[in-house]
Coordinates of C-alpha atoms in Angstrom, one line a residue:
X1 CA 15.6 -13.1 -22.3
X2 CA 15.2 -11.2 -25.5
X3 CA 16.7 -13.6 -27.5
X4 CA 15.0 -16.9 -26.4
X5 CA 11.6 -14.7 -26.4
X6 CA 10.0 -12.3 -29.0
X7 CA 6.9 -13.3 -30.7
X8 CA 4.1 -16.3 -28.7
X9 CA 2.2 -17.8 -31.3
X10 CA 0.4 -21.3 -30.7
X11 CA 2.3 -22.3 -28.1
X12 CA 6.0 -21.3 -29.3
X13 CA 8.2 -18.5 -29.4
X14 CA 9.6 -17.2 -32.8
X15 CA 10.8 -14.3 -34.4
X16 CA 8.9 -12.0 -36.6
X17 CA 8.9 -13.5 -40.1
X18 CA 9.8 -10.2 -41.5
X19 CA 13.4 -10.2 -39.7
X20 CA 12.3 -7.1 -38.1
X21 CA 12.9 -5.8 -34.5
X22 CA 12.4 -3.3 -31.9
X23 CA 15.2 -2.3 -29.5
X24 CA 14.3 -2.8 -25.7
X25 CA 16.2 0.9 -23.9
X26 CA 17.1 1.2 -20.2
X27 CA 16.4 4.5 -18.6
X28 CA 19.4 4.2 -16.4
X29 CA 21.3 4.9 -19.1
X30 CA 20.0 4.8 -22.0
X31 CA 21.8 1.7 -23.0
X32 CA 19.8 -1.1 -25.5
X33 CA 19.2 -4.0 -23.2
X34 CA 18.1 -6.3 -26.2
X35 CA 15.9 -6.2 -29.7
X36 CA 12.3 -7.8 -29.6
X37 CA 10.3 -9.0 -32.8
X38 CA 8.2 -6.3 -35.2
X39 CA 5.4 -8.3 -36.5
X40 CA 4.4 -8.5 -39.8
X41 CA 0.9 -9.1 -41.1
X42 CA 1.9 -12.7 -41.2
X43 CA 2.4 -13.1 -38.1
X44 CA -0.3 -11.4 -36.7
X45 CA -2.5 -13.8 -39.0
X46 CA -0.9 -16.2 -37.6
X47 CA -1.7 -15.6 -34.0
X48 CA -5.4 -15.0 -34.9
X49 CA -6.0 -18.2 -36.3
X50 CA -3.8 -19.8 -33.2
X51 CA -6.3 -17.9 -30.9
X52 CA -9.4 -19.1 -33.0
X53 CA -8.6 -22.9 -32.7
X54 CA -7.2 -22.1 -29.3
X55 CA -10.9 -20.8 -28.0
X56 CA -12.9 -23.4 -29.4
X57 CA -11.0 -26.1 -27.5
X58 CA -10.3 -23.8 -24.0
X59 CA -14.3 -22.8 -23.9
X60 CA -15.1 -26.7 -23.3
X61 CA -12.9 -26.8 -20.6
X62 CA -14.8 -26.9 -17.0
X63 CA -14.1 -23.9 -14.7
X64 CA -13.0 -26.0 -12.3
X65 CA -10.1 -27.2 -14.4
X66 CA -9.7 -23.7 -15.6
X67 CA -9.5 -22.6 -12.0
X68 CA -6.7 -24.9 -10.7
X69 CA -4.5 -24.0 -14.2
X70 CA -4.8 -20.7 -12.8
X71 CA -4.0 -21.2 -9.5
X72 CA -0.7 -23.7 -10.9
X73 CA 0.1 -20.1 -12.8
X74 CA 0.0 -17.7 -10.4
X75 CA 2.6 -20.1 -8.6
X76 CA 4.9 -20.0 -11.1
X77 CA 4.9 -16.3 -11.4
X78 CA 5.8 -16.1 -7.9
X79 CA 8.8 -18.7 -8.2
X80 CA 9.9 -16.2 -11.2
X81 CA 9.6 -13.2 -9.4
X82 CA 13.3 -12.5 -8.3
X83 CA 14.1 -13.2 -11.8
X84 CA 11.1 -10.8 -13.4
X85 CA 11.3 -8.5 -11.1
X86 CA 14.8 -7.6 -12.2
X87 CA 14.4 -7.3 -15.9
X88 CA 11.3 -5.0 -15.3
X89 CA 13.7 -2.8 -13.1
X90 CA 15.9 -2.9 -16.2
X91 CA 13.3 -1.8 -18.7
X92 CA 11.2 0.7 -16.4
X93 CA 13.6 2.2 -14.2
X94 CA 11.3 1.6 -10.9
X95 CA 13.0 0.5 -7.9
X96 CA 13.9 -3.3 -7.4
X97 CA 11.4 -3.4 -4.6
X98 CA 8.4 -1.8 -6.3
X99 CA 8.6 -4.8 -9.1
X100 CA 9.1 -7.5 -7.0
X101 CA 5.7 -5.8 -5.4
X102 CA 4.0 -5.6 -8.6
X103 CA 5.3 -9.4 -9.1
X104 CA 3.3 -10.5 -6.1
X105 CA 0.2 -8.1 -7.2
X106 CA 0.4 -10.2 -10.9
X107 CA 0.0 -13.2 -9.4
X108 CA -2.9 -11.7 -7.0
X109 CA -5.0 -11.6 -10.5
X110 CA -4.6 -15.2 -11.1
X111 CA -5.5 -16.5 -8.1
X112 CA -8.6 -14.3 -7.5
X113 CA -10.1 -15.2 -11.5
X114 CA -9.1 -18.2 -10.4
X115 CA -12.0 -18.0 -8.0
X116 CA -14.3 -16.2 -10.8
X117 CA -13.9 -19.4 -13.1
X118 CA -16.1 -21.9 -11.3
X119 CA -18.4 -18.9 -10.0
X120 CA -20.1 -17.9 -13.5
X121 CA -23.6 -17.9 -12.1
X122 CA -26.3 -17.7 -14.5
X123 CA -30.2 -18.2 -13.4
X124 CA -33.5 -19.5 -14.2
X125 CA -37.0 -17.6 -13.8
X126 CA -40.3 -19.0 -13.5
X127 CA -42.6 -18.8 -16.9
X128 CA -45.5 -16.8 -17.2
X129 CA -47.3 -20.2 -17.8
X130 CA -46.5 -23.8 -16.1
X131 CA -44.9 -25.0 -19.4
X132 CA -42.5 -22.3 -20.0
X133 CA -38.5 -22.2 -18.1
X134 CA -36.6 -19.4 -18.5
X135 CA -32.8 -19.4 -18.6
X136 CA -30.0 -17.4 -18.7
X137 CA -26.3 -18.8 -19.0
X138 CA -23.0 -16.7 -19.6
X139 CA -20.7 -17.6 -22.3
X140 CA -16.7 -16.7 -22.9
X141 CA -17.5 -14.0 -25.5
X142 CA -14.7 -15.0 -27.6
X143 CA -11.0 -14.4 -28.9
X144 CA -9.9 -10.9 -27.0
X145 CA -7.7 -8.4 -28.6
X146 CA -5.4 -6.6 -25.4
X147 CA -3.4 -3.8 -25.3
X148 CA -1.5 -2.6 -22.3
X149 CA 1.1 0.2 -21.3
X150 CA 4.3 0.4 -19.9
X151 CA 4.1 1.8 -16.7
X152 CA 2.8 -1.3 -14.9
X153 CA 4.3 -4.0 -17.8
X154 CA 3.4 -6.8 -15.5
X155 CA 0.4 -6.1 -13.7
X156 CA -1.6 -4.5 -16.7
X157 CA -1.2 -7.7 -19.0
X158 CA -2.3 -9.7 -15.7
X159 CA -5.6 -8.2 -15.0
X160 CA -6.4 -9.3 -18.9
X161 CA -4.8 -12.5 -19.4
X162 CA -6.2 -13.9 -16.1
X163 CA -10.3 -12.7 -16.9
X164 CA -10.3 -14.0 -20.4
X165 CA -8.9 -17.6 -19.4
X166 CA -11.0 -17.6 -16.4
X167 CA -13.9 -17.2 -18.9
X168 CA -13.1 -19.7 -21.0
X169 CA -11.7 -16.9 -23.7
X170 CA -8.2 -17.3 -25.5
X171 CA -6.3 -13.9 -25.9
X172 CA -4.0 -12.1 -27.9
X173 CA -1.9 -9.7 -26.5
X174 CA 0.1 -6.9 -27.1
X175 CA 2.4 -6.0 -24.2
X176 CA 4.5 -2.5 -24.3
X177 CA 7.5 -2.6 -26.6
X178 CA 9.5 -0.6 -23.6
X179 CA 8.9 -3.6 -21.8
X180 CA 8.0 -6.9 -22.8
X181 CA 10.0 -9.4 -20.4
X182 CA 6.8 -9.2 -17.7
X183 CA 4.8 -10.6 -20.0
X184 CA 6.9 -13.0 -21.1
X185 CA 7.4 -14.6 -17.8
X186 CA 3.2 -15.1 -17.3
X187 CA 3.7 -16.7 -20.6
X188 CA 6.7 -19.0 -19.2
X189 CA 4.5 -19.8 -16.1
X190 CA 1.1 -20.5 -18.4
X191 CA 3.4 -22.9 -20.1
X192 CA 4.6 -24.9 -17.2
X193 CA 1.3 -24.9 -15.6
X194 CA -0.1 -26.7 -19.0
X195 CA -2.2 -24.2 -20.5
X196 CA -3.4 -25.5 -23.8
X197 CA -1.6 -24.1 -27.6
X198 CA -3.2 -21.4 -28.8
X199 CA -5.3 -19.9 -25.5
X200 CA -2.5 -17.5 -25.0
X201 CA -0.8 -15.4 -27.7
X202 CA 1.7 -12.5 -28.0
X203 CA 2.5 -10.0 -30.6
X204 CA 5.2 -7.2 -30.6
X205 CA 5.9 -4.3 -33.0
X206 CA 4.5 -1.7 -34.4
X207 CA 1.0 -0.3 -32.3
X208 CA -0.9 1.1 -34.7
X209 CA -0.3 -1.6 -37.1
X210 CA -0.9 -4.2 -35.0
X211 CA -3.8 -2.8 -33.6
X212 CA -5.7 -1.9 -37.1
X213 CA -5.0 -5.5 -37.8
X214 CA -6.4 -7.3 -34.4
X215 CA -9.2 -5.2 -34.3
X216 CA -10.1 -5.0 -38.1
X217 CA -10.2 -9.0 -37.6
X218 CA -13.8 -10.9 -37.5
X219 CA -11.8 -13.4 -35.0
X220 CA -11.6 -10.8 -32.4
X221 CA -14.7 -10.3 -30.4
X222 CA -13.3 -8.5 -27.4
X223 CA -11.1 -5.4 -27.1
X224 CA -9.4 -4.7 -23.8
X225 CA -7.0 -1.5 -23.3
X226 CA -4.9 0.4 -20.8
X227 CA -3.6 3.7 -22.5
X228 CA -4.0 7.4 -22.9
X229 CA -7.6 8.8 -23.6
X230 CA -6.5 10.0 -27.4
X231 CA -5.6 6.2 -27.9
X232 CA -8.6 4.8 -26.2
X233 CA -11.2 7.1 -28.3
X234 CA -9.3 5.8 -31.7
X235 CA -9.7 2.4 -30.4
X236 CA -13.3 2.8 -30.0
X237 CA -13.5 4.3 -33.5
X238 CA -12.4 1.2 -34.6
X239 CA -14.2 -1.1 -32.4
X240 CA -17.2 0.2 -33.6
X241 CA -17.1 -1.2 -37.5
X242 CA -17.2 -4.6 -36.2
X243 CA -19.4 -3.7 -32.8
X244 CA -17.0 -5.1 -30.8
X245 CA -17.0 -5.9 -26.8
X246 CA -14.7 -3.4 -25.5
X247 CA -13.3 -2.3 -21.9
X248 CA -10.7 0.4 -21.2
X249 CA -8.9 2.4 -18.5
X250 CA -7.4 5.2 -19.3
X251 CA -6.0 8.2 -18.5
X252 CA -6.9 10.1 -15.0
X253 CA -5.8 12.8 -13.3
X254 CA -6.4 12.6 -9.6
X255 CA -7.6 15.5 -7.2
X256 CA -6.5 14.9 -3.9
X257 CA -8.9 16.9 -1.3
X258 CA -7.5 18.0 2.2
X259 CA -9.8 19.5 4.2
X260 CA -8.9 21.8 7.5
X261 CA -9.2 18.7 9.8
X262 CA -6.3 16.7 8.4
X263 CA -3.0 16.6 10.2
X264 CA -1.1 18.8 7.1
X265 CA 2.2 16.9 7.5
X266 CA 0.9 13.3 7.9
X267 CA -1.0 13.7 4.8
X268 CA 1.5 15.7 2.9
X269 CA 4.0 13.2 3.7
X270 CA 1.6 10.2 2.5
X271 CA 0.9 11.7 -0.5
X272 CA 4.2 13.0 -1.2
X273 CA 5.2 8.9 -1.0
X274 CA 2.6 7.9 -3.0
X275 CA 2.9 10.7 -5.7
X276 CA 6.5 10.1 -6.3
X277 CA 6.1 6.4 -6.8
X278 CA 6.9 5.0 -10.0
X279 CA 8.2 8.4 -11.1
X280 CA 4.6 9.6 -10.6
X281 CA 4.2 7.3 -14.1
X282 CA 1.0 6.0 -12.3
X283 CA -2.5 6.1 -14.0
X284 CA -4.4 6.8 -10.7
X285 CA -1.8 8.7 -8.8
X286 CA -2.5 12.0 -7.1
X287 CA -2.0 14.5 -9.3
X288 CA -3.5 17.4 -8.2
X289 CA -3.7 18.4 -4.3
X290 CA -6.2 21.2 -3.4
X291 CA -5.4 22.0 0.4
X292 CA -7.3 24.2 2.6
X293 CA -5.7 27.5 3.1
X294 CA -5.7 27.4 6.9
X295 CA -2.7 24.2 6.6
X296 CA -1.3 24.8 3.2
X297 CA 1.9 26.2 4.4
X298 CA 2.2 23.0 6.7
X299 CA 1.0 20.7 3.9
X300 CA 3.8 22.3 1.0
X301 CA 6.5 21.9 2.9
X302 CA 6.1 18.7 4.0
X303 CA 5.6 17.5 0.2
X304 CA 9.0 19.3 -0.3
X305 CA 10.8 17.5 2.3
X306 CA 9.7 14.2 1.1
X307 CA 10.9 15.2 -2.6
X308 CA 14.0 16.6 -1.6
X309 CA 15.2 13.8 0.9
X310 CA 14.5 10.9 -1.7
X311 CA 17.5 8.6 -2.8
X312 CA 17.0 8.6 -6.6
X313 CA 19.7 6.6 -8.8
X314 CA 19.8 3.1 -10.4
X315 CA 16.2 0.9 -9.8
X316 CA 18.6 -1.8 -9.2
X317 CA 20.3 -0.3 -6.0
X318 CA 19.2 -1.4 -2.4
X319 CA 19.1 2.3 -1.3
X320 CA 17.3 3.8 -4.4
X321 CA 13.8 5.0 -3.5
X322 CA 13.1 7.0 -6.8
X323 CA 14.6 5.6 -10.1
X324 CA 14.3 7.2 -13.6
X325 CA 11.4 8.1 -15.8
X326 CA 10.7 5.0 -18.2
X327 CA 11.2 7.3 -21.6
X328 CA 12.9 10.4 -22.8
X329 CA 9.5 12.1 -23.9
X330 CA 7.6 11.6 -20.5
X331 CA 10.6 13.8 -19.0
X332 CA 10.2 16.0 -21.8
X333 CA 6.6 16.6 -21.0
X334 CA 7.1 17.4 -17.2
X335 CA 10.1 19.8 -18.1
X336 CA 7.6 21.5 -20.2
X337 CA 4.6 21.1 -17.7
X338 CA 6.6 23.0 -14.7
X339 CA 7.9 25.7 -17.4
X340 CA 4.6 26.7 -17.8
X341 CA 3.3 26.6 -14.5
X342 CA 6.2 28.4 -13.3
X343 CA 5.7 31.2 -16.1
X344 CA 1.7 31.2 -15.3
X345 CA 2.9 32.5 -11.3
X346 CA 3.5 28.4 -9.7
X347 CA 6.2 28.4 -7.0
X348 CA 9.0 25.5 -7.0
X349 CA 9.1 24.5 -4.0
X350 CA 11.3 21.3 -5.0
X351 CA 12.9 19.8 -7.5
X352 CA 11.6 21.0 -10.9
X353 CA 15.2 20.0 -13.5
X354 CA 17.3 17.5 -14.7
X355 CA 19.4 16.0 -11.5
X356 CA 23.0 17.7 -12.3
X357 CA 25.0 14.4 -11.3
X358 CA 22.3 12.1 -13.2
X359 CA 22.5 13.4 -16.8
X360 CA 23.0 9.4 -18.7
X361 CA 19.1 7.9 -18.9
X362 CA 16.0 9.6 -18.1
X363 CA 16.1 10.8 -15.0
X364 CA 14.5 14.0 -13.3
X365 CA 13.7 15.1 -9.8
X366 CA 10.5 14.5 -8.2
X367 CA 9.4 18.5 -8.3
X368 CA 6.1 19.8 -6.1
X369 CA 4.5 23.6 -7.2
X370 CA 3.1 25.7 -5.1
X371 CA 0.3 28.6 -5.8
X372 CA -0.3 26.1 -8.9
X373 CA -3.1 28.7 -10.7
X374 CA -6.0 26.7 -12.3
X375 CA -5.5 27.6 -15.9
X376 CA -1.7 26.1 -15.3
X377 CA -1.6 23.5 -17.9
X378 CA -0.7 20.9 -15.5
X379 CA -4.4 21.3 -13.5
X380 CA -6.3 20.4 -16.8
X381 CA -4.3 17.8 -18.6
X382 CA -3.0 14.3 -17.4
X383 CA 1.0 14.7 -15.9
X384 CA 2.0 11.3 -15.8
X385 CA 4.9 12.7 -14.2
X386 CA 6.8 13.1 -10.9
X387 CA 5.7 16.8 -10.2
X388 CA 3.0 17.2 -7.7
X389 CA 0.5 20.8 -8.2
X390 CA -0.9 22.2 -5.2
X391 CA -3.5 24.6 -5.2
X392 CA -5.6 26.1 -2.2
X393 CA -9.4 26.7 -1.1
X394 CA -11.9 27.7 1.1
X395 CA -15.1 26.1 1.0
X396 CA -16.3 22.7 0.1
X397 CA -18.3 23.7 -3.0
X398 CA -16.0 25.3 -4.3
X399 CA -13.4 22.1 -4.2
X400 CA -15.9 20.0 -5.3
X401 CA -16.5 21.7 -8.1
X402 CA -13.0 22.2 -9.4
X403 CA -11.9 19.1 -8.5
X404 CA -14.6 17.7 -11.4
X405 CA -13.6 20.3 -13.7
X406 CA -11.8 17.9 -16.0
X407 CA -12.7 15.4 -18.3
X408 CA -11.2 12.5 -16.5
X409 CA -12.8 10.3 -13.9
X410 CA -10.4 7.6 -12.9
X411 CA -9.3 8.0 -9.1
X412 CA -9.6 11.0 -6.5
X413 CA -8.7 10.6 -2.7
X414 CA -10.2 12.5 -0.2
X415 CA -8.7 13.5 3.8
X416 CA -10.5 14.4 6.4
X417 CA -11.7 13.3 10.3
X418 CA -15.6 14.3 9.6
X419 CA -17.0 11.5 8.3
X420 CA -19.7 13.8 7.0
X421 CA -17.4 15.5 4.9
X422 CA -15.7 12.4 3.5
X423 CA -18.5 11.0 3.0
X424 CA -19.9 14.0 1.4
X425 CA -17.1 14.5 -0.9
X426 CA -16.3 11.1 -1.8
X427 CA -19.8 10.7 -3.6
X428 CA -19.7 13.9 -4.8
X429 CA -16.7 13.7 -6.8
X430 CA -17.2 12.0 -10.2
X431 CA -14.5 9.2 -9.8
X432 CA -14.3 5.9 -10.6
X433 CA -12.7 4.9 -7.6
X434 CA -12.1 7.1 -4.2
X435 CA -10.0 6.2 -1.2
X436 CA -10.8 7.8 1.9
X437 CA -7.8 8.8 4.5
X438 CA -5.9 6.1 2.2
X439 CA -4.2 6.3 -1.1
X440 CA -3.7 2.5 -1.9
X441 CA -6.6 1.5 -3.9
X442 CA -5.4 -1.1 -6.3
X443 CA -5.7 -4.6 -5.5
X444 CA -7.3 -7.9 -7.5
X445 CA -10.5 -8.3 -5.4
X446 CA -11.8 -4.3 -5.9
X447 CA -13.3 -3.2 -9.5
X448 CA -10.9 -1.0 -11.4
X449 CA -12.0 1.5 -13.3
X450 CA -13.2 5.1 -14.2
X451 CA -15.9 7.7 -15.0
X452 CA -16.3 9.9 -17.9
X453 CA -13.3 9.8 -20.3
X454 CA -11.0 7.7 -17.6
X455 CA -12.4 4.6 -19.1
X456 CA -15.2 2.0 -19.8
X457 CA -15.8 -1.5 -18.0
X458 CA -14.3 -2.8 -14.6
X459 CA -10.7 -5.1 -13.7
X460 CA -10.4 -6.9 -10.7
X461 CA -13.2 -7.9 -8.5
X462 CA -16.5 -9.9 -9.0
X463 CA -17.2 -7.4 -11.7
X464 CA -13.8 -7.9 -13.8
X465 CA -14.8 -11.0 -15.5
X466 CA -18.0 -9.8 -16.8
X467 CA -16.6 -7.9 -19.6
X468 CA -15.5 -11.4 -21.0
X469 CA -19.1 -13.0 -20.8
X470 CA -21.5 -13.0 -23.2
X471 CA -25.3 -13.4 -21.7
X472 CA -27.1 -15.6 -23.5
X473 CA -31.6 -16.2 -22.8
X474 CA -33.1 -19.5 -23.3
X475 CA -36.6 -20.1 -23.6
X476 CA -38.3 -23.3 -23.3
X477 CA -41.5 -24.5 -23.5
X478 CA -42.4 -28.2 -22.2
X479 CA -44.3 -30.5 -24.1

């Protein structure tokens, strides 16, 4: 793919004009799958100028019309989807059957904006006299800067390319340089489902360059972003010269609350599943389990069967449930997280190293701590890892309030069979998003987002395309 793809500029591919490229590593092995395209300020002039002439012409198009194009896309994604699914195994290490699932969840955004794109409701309000109408209409705000991560390289770019066209916005987007092919394929299916030159653009290369550049542009009018928390404050930083329209999700780092009611080896083996998906390289997964001290035991060493009995290896194998982390320096980060929680009086209860017969690529055992004190480094800053903290308590205040003891805000899950206590807890905690007794939140028709530093703006649901819509009052007087 790498060499029929690279840069998407007015509605072909090409190479950057610089000559210069990014290699494409697979964490099986660390191997070089391929070499994508670094772009140079050319280029990324280029691909502003596509997306200017590319807006003008896709904001006249009816939402209805915009609303079957989307529809035709999200079909095509879904014919490509044994294809895709395998390069994004390639590039991210996930097991085969999590990215065909994140296939079908891309295609989930295009058919529910889809939806959104004949459903822009503005309204009208009666005058204060008989001669005066009052209106209110929503406009596409205009040509949208995106930037997403690597951990989702498919659904991430989705839940921006589908809101923008929905509204009538063209895009430029920036997908991860550790794995471009996702997006590439929503570009091969906006292609055969006749979206117009210069609606949809793509840039690869060098982040901070290409971001300075997008975003110091007067073209750009909306900034979208999934990333870390130090990247999203910088973006904002830069936003702010030219007042920019801007929505972000970002890090998180999710309590998970189980009360004395819960059944301590159902739950511990449901969150033990969900923690250790995706390597634990998931913005909203678990990642910090307070358990009350009357089922901890119970809860711990169900966690630890679960990481102990998973099949890790090669994403590509039928029988691997747990592939490889995506990069060298997110393992480096979790070998350094469970040194220090280990050294600050943390049990290992599993896992915890480098798998001895899995030293080629980036691969290390999904690891739970036990005893996990609060000043462990691993309580207070984002893991993005597969090691699961667990920590206990004894009163509901008191987990309450250190569950909110952190800066981020994006996700928190709660168990319990009193639904006063879940219902307690889930509006006490400052979250974003909650799930109750259930830890899979994500899908196109909810609002995703967070609280506090976890992010600004919503994706997905009827509040996603809003950030994309520009409200505009009219005032008229009859004569």
């Amino acid at each position: 793919m790498y060499d029929d793809h690279g840069l998407f500029i007015d509605g072909e591919w090409r190479r950057a004009s610089s000559g210069a490229t990014v290699p494409v590593i697979n964490p099986f092995d660390g191997s070089t799958l391929g070499a994508i395209p670094s772009a140079s300020s050319r280029d990324l002039d280029d691909a502003l100028e596509a997306a200017q002439r590319g807006f003008r012409a896709w904001r006249a198009v009816p939402g209805w019309d915009r609303a079957a194009l989307l529809r035709r896309i999200a079909d095509e994604i879904r014919h490509r989807a044994t294809d895709g699914a395998r390069l994004m195994t390639l590039e991210t290490g996930k097991p085969l059957a999590e990215s065909k699932g994140e296939f079908n969840a891309m295609a989930d955004q295009f058919d529910w904006y889809a939806g959104d794109a004949c459903r822009v409701f503005g309204h009208t309000l009666d005058g204060r006299d008989a001669a005066t109408r009052l209106h209110v209409r929503f406009d596409p705000v205009g040509p949208v800067a995106a930037f997403t991560a690597w951990n989702f390289p498919g659904l991430l770019p989705a839940r921006k390319i589908a809101p923008a066209l929905a509204a009538g916005c063209s895009i430029v987007i920036k997908p991860s340089e550790e794995a471009p092919s996702a997006t590439y394929v929503i570009v091969e299916a906006a292609l055969a489902a006749g979206l117009p030159r210069g609606v949809l653009n793509v840039v690869t290369g060098d982040p901070p360059a290409i971001s300075a550049h997008l975003i110091g542009s007067p073209v750009i009018r909306k900034v979208s972003l999934t990333g870390s928390v130090p990247v999203g404050k910088q973006i904002l930083r830069m936003c702010a010269d030219g007042v920019k329209r801007v929505s972000m999700e970002l890090g998180g780092h999710a309590p998970v609350l189980v009360f004395e009611d819960a059944d301590p080896v159902a739950v511990g083996t449901l969150c033990a599943r969900t923690k250790f998906r995706n390597a634990g390289q998931v913005c909203i997964s678990p990642s910090r389990f307070y358990v009350h001290q009357s089922i901890k035991a119970a809860f711990e060493q169900a966690m630890a069967d679960v990481a102990s009995g998973l099949r890790i290896g090669n994403g590509l194998a039928a029988e691997t449930e747990f592939g490889p982390m995506t990069n060298e320096r997110g393992r480096a980060r979790a070998l350094t997280l469970v040194d220090d929680a280990v050294k600050k009086g943390a049990t290992l209860r599993a896992g915890g190293r480098i798998p001895p017969e899995l030293t080629s690529g980036f691969f290390f055992q999904p690891t739970v701590l036990a005893d996990v004190p609060e000043h462990a480094d691993i309580m207070t800053c984002e893991p993005f890892a597969p090691v699961a903290p667990i920590a206990s308590f004894s009163s509901f205040d008191e987990v309450i309030g250190r569950a909110n003891n952190v800066p981020f805000g994006l996700a928190a899950y709660v168990f319990s069979n009193s639904l006063s206590v879940a219902t307690r807890a889930s509006e006490a905690l400052e979250s974003g998003m909650v799930g109750v007794n259930d830890m899979l939140l994500a899908s196109a028709e909810i609002p995703f987002g967070g609280a506090k530093e976890s992010g600004i703006g919503r994706e997905g649901g009827q509040l996603g395309i809003r950030d994309y819509l520009e409200p505009k009052y009219i005032k008229f007087r009859l004569q």
